[in-house]
PDB file of C-alpha atoms in Angstrom:
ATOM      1  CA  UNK M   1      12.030  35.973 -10.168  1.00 61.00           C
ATOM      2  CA  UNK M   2      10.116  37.920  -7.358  1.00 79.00           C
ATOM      3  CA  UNK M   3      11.739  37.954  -4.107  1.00 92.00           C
ATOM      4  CA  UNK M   4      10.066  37.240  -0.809  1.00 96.00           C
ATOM      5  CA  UNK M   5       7.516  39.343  -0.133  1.00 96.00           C
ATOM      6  CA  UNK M   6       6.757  41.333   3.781  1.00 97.00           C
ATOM      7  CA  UNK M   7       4.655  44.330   4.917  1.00 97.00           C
ATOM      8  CA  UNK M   8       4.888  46.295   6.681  1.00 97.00           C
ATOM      9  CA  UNK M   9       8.418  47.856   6.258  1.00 96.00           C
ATOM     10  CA  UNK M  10       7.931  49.306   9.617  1.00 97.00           C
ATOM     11  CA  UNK M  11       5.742  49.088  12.816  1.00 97.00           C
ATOM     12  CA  UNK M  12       5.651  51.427  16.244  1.00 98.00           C
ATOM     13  CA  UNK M  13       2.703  50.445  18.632  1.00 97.00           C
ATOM     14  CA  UNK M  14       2.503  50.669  22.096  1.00 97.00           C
ATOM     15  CA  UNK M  15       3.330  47.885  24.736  1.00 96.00           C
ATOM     16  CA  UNK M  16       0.071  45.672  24.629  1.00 97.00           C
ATOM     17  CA  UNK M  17      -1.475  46.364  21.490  1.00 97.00           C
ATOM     18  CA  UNK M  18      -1.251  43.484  18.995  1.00 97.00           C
ATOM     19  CA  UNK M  19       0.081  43.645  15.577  1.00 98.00           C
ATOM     20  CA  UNK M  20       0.255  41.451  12.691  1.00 98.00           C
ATOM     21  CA  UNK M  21       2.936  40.669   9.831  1.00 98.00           C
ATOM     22  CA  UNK M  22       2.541  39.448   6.133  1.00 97.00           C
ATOM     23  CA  UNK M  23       4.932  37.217   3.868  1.00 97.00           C
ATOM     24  CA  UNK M  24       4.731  36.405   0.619  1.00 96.00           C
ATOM     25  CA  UNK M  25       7.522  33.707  -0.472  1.00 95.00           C
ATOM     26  CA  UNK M  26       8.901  33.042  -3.408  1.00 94.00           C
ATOM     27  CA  UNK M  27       6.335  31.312  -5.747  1.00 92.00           C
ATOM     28  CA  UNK M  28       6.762  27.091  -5.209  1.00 89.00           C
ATOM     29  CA  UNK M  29       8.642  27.350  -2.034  1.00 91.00           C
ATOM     30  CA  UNK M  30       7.266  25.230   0.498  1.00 89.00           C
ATOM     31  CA  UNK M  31       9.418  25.626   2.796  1.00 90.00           C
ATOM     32  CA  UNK M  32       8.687  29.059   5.479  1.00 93.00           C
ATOM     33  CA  UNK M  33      10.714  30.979   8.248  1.00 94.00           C
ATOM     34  CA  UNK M  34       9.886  33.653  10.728  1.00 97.00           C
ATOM     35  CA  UNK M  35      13.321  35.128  12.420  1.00 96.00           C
ATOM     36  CA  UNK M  36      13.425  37.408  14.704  1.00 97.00           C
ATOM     37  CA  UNK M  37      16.226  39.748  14.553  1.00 95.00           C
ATOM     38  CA  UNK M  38      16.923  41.778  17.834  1.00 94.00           C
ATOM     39  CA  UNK M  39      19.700  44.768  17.366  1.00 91.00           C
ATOM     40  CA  UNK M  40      23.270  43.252  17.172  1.00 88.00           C
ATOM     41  CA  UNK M  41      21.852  39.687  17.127  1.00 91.00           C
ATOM     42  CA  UNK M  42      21.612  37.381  14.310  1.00 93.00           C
ATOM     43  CA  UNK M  43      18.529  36.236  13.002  1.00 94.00           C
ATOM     44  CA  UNK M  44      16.571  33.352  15.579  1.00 94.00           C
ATOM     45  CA  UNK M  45      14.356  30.758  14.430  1.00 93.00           C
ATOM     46  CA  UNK M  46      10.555  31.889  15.652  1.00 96.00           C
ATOM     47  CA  UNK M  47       8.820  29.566  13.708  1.00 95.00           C
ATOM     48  CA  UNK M  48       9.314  26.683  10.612  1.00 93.00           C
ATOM     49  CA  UNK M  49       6.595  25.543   8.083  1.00 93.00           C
ATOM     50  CA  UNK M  50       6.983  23.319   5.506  1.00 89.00           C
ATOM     51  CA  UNK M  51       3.863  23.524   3.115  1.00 87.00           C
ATOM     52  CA  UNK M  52       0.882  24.342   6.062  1.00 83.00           C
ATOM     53  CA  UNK M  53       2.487  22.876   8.241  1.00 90.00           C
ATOM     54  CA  UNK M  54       4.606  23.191  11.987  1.00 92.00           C
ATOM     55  CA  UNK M  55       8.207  22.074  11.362  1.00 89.00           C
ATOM     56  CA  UNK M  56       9.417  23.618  14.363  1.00 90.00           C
ATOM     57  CA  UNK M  57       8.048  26.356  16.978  1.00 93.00           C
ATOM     58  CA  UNK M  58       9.946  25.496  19.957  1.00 91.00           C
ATOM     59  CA  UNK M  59      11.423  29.349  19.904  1.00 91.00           C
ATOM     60  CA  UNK M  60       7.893  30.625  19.533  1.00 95.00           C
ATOM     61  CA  UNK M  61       6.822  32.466  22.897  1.00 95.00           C
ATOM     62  CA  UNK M  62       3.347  30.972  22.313  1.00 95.00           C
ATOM     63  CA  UNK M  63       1.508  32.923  25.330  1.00 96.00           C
ATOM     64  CA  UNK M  64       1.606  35.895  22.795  1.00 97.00           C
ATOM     65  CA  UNK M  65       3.165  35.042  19.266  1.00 98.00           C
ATOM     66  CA  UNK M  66       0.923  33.208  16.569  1.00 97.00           C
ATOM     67  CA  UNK M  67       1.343  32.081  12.837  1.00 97.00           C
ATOM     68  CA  UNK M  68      -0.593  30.278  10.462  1.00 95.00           C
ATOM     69  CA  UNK M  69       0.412  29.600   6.605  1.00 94.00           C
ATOM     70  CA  UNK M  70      -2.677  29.459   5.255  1.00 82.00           C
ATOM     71  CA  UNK M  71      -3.191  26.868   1.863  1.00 84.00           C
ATOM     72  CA  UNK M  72       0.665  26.233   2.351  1.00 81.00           C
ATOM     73  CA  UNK M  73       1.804  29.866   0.674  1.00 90.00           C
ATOM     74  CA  UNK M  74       1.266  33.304   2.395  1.00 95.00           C
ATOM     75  CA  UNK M  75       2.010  33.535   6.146  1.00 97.00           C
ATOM     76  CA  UNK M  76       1.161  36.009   9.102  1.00 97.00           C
ATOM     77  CA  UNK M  77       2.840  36.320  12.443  1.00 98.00           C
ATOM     78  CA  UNK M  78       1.361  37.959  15.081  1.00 98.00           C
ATOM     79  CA  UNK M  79       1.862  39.405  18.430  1.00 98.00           C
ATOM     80  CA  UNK M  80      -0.175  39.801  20.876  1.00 97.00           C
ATOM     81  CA  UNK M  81      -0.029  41.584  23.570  1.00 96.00           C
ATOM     82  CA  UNK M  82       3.083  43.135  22.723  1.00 97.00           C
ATOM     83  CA  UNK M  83       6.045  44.069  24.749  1.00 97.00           C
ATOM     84  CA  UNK M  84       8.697  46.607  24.936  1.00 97.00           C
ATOM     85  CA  UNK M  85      11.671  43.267  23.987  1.00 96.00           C
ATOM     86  CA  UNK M  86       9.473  42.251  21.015  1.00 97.00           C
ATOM     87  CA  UNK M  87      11.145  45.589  19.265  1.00 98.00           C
ATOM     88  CA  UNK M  88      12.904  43.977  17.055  1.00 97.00           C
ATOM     89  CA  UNK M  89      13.008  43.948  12.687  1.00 96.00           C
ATOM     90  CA  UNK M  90      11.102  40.277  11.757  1.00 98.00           C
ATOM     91  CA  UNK M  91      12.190  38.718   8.563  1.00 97.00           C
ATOM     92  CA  UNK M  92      10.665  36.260   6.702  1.00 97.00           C
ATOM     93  CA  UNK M  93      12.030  33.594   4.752  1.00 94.00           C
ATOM     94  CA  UNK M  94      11.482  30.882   2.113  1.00 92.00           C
ATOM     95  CA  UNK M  95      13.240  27.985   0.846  1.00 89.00           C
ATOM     96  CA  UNK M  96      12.211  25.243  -1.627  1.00 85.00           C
ATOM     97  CA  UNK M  97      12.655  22.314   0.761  1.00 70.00           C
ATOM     98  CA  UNK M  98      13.658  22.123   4.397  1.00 53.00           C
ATOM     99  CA  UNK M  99      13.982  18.870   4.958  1.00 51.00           C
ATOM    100  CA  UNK M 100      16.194  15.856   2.984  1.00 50.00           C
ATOM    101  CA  UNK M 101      20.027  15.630   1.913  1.00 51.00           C
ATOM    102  CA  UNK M 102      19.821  18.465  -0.984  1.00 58.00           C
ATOM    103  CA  UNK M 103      20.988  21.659   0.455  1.00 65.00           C
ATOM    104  CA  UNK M 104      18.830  24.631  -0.907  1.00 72.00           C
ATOM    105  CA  UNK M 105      19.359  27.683   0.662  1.00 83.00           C
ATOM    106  CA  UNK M 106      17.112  30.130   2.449  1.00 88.00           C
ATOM    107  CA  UNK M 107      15.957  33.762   0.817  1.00 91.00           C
ATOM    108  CA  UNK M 108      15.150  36.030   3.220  1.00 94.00           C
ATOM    109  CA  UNK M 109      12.521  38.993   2.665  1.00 96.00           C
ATOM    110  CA  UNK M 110      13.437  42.849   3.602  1.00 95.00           C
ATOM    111  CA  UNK M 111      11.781  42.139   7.001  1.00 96.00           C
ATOM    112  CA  UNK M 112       9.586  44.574   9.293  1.00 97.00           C
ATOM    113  CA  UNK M 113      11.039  46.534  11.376  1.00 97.00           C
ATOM    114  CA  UNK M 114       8.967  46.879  15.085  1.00 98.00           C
ATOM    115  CA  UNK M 115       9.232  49.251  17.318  1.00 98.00           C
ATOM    116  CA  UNK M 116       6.915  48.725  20.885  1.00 98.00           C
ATOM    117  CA  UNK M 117       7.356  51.857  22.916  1.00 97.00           C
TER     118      UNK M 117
ATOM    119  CA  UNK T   1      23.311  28.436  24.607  1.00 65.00           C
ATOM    120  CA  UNK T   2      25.369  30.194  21.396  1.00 76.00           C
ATOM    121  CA  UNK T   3      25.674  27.232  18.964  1.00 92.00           C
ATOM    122  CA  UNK T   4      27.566  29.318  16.571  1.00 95.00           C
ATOM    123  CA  UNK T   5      29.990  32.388  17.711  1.00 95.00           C
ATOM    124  CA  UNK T   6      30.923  34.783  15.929  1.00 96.00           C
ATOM    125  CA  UNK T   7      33.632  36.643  18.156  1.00 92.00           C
ATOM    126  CA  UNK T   8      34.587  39.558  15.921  1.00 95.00           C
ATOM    127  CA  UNK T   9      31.610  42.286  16.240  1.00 95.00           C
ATOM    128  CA  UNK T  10      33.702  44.120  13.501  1.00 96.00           C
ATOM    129  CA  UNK T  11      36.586  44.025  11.330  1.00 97.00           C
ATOM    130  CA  UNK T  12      37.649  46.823   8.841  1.00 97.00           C
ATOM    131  CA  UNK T  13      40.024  46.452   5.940  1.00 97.00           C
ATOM    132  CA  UNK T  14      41.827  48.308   3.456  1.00 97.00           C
ATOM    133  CA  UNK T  15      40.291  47.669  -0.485  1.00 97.00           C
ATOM    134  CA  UNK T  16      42.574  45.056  -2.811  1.00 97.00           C
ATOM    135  CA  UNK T  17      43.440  43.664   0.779  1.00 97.00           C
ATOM    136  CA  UNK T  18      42.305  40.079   2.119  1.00 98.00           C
ATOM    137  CA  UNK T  19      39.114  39.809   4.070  1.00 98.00           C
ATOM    138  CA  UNK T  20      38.986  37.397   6.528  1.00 98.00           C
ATOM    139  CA  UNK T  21      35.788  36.718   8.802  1.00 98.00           C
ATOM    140  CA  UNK T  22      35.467  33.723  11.792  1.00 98.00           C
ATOM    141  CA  UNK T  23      33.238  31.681  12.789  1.00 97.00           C
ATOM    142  CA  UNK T  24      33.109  28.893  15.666  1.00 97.00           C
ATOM    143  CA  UNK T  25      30.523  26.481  16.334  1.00 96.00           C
ATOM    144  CA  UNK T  26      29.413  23.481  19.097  1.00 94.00           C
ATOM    145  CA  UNK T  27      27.103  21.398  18.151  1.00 88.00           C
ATOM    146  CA  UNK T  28      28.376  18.465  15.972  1.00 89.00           C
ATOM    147  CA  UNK T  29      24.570  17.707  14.449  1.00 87.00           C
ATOM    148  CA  UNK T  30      25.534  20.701  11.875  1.00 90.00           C
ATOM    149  CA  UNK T  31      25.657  19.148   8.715  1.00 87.00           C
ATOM    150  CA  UNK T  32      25.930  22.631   6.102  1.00 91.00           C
ATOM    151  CA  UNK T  33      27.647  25.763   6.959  1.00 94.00           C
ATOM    152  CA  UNK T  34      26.525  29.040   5.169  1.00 94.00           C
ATOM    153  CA  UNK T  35      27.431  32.560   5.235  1.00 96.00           C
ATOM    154  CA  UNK T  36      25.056  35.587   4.238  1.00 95.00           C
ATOM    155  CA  UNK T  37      25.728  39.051   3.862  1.00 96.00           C
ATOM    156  CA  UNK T  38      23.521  41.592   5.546  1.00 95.00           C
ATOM    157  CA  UNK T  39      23.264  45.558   3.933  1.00 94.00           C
ATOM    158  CA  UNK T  40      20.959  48.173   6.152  1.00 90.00           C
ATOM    159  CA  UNK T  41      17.448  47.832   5.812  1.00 86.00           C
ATOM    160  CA  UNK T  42      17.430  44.632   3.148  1.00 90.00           C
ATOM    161  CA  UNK T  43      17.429  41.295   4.594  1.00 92.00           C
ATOM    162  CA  UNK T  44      20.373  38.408   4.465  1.00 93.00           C
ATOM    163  CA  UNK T  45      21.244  37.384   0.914  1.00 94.00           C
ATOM    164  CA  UNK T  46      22.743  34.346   0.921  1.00 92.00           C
ATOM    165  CA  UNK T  47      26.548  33.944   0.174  1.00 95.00           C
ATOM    166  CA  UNK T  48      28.048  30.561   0.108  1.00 94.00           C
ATOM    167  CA  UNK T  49      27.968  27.554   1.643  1.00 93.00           C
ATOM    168  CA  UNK T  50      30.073  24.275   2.783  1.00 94.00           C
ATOM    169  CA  UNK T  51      29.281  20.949   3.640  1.00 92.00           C
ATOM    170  CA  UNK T  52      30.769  19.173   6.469  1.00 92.00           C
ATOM    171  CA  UNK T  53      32.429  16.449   4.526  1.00 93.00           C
ATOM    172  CA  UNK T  54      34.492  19.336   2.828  1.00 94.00           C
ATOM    173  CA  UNK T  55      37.106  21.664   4.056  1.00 95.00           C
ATOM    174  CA  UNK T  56      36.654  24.247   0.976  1.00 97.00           C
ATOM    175  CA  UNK T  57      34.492  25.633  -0.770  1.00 96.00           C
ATOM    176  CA  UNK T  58      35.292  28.624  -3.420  1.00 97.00           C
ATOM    177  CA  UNK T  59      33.326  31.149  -5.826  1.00 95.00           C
ATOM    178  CA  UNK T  60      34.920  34.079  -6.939  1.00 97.00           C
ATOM    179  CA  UNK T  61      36.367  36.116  -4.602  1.00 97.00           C
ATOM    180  CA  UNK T  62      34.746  34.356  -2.129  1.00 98.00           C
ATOM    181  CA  UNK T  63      36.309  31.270   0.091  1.00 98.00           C
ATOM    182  CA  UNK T  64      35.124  29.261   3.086  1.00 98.00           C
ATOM    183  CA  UNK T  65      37.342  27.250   5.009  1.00 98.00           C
ATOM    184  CA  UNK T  66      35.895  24.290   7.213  1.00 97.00           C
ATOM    185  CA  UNK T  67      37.983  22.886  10.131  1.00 96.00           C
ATOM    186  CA  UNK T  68      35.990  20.454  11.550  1.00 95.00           C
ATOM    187  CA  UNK T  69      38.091  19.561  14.379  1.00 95.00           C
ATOM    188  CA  UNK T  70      38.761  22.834  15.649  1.00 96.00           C
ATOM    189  CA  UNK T  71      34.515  23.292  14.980  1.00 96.00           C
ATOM    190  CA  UNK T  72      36.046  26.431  12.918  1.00 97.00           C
ATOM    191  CA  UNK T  73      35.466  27.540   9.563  1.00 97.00           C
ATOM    192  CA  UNK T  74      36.103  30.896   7.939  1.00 98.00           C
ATOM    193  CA  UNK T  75      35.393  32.919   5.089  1.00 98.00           C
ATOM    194  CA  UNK T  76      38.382  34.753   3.292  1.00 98.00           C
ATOM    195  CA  UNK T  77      37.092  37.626   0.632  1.00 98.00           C
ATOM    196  CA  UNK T  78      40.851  38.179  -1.996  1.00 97.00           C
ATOM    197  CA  UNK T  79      40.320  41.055  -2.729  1.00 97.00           C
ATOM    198  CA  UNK T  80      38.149  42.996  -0.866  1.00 98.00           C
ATOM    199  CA  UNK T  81      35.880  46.072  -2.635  1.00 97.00           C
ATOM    200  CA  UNK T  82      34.424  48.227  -1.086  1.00 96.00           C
ATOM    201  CA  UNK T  83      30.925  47.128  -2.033  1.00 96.00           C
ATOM    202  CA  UNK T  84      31.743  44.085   0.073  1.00 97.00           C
ATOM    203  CA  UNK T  85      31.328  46.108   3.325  1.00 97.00           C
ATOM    204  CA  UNK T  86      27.898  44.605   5.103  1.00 97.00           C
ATOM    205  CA  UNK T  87      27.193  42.420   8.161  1.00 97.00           C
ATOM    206  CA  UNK T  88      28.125  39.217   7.136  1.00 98.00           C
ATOM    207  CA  UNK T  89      26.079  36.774   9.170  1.00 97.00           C
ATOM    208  CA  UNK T  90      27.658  32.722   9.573  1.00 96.00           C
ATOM    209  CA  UNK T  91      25.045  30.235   9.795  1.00 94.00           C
ATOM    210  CA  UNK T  92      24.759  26.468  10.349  1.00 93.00           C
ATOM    211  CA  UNK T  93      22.269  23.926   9.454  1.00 88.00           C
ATOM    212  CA  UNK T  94      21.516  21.076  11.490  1.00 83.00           C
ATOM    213  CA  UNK T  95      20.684  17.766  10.433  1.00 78.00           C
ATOM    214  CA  UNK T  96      17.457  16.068  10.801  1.00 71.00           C
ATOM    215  CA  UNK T  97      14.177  16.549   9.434  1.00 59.00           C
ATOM    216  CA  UNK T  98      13.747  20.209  10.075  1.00 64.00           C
ATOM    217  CA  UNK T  99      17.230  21.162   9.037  1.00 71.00           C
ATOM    218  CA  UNK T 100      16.885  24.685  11.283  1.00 79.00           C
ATOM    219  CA  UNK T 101      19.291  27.208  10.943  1.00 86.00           C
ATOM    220  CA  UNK T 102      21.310  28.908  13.176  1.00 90.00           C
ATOM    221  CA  UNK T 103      22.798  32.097  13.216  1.00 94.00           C
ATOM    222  CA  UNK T 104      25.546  34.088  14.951  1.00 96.00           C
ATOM    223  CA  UNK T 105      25.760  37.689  15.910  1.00 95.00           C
ATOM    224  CA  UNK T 106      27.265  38.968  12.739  1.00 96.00           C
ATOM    225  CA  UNK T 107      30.451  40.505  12.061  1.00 97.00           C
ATOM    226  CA  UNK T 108      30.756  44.025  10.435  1.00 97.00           C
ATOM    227  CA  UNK T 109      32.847  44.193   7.495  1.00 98.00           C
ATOM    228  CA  UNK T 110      34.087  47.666   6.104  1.00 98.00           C
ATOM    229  CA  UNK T 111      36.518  48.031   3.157  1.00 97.00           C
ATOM    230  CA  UNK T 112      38.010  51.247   3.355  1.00 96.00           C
ATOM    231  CA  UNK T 113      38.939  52.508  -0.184  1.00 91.00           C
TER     232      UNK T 113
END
């Protein structure tokens, strides 16, 4: 089974230039995450879908940060304009349902590391 | 506001030894504990889990602990390998309808051979 899918690996732009990330989940997962990981932090909730829709943004610093889900499968975050605290590796992840009683758990892609100098 | 704490930033122990790794937590809403383990460059792969109307939960060499009174639970690795060193990440689900996760700061695990 194919894993969750993100690109770029890496990412260095300069302080307020924008920049976009991709995820590909895992194939019937309807359930999306974008974490953001800052250096000896765990991950934090940026933004939930379920299918093409907003589950939860209420992390989302939505002056700059954006994300759509387009038909309900591939997603793209993106800054913009970017600071020097955005540096920070984003990870995406997928799950097969967020919501309900059954616990399924949450598979996380390699993520893309950002550096904003 | 740290919902879940993980207070060790690292923890090293000797191989065929028991691993040990804590995790504390405040918000009651939590409804499914998990852990996930955390190599460089890769992202979290997840682990195991508990629910909160259990106090154990075991796979392998693996073993979480839940104390829901003490809003503790742990996760005891018998016996450790060295492959097993990693961040290992605790994280807590909240109940509702978005069932967010939340994560605390990791713990570094090394298993020195």
């Amino acid at each position: 089974e194919a894993g969750v899918a993100q690109s770029p690996r890496y990412k260095i732009i300069e302080k307020r230039q924008s920049v976009a990330f991709w995820c590909n989940p895992i194939s019937g997962h309807a359930t999306l995450y974008w974490y953001q990981q800052i250096l000896g932090q765990g991950p934090k909730l940026l933004i939930q879908f379920q299918n093409n829709g907003v589950v939860d943004d209420s992390q989302l610093p939505k002056d700059r940060f954006s994300a759509e889900r387009l038909k309900g499968v591939d997603s793209t975050l993106k800054i913009q304009p970017a600071k020097l605290e955005d540096s920070a590796v984003y990870l995406c992840a997928s799950s097969l349902v967020g919501g309900g009683y059954r616990f399924t758990e949450a598979f996380f892609g390699q993520g893309t590391r950002l550096t904003v100098v | 506001d740290q919902q879940v704490k993980q207070n060790s930033p690292s923890l090293s122990v000797q191989e065929g030894r028991i691993s040990i790794l804590n995790c504390d937590y405040t918000n009651s809403m939590f409804d499914y504990f998990l852990w996930y383990k955390k190599y460089p460059a890769e992202g979290p792969t997840f682990l195991i889990s508990i629910s909160s109307i259990k106090d154990k939960n075991e796979d392998g060499r693996f073993t979480v602990f839940l104390n829901k009174s003490a809003k503790h639970l742990s996760l005891h690795i018998v016996p450790s390998q060295p492959g097993d060193s990693a961040v290992y990440f605790c994280a807590a689900r909240r109940s509702g309808s978005a069932r967010q996760l939340t994560f605390g700061s990791g713990t570094q695990l090394t298993v020195l051979p």
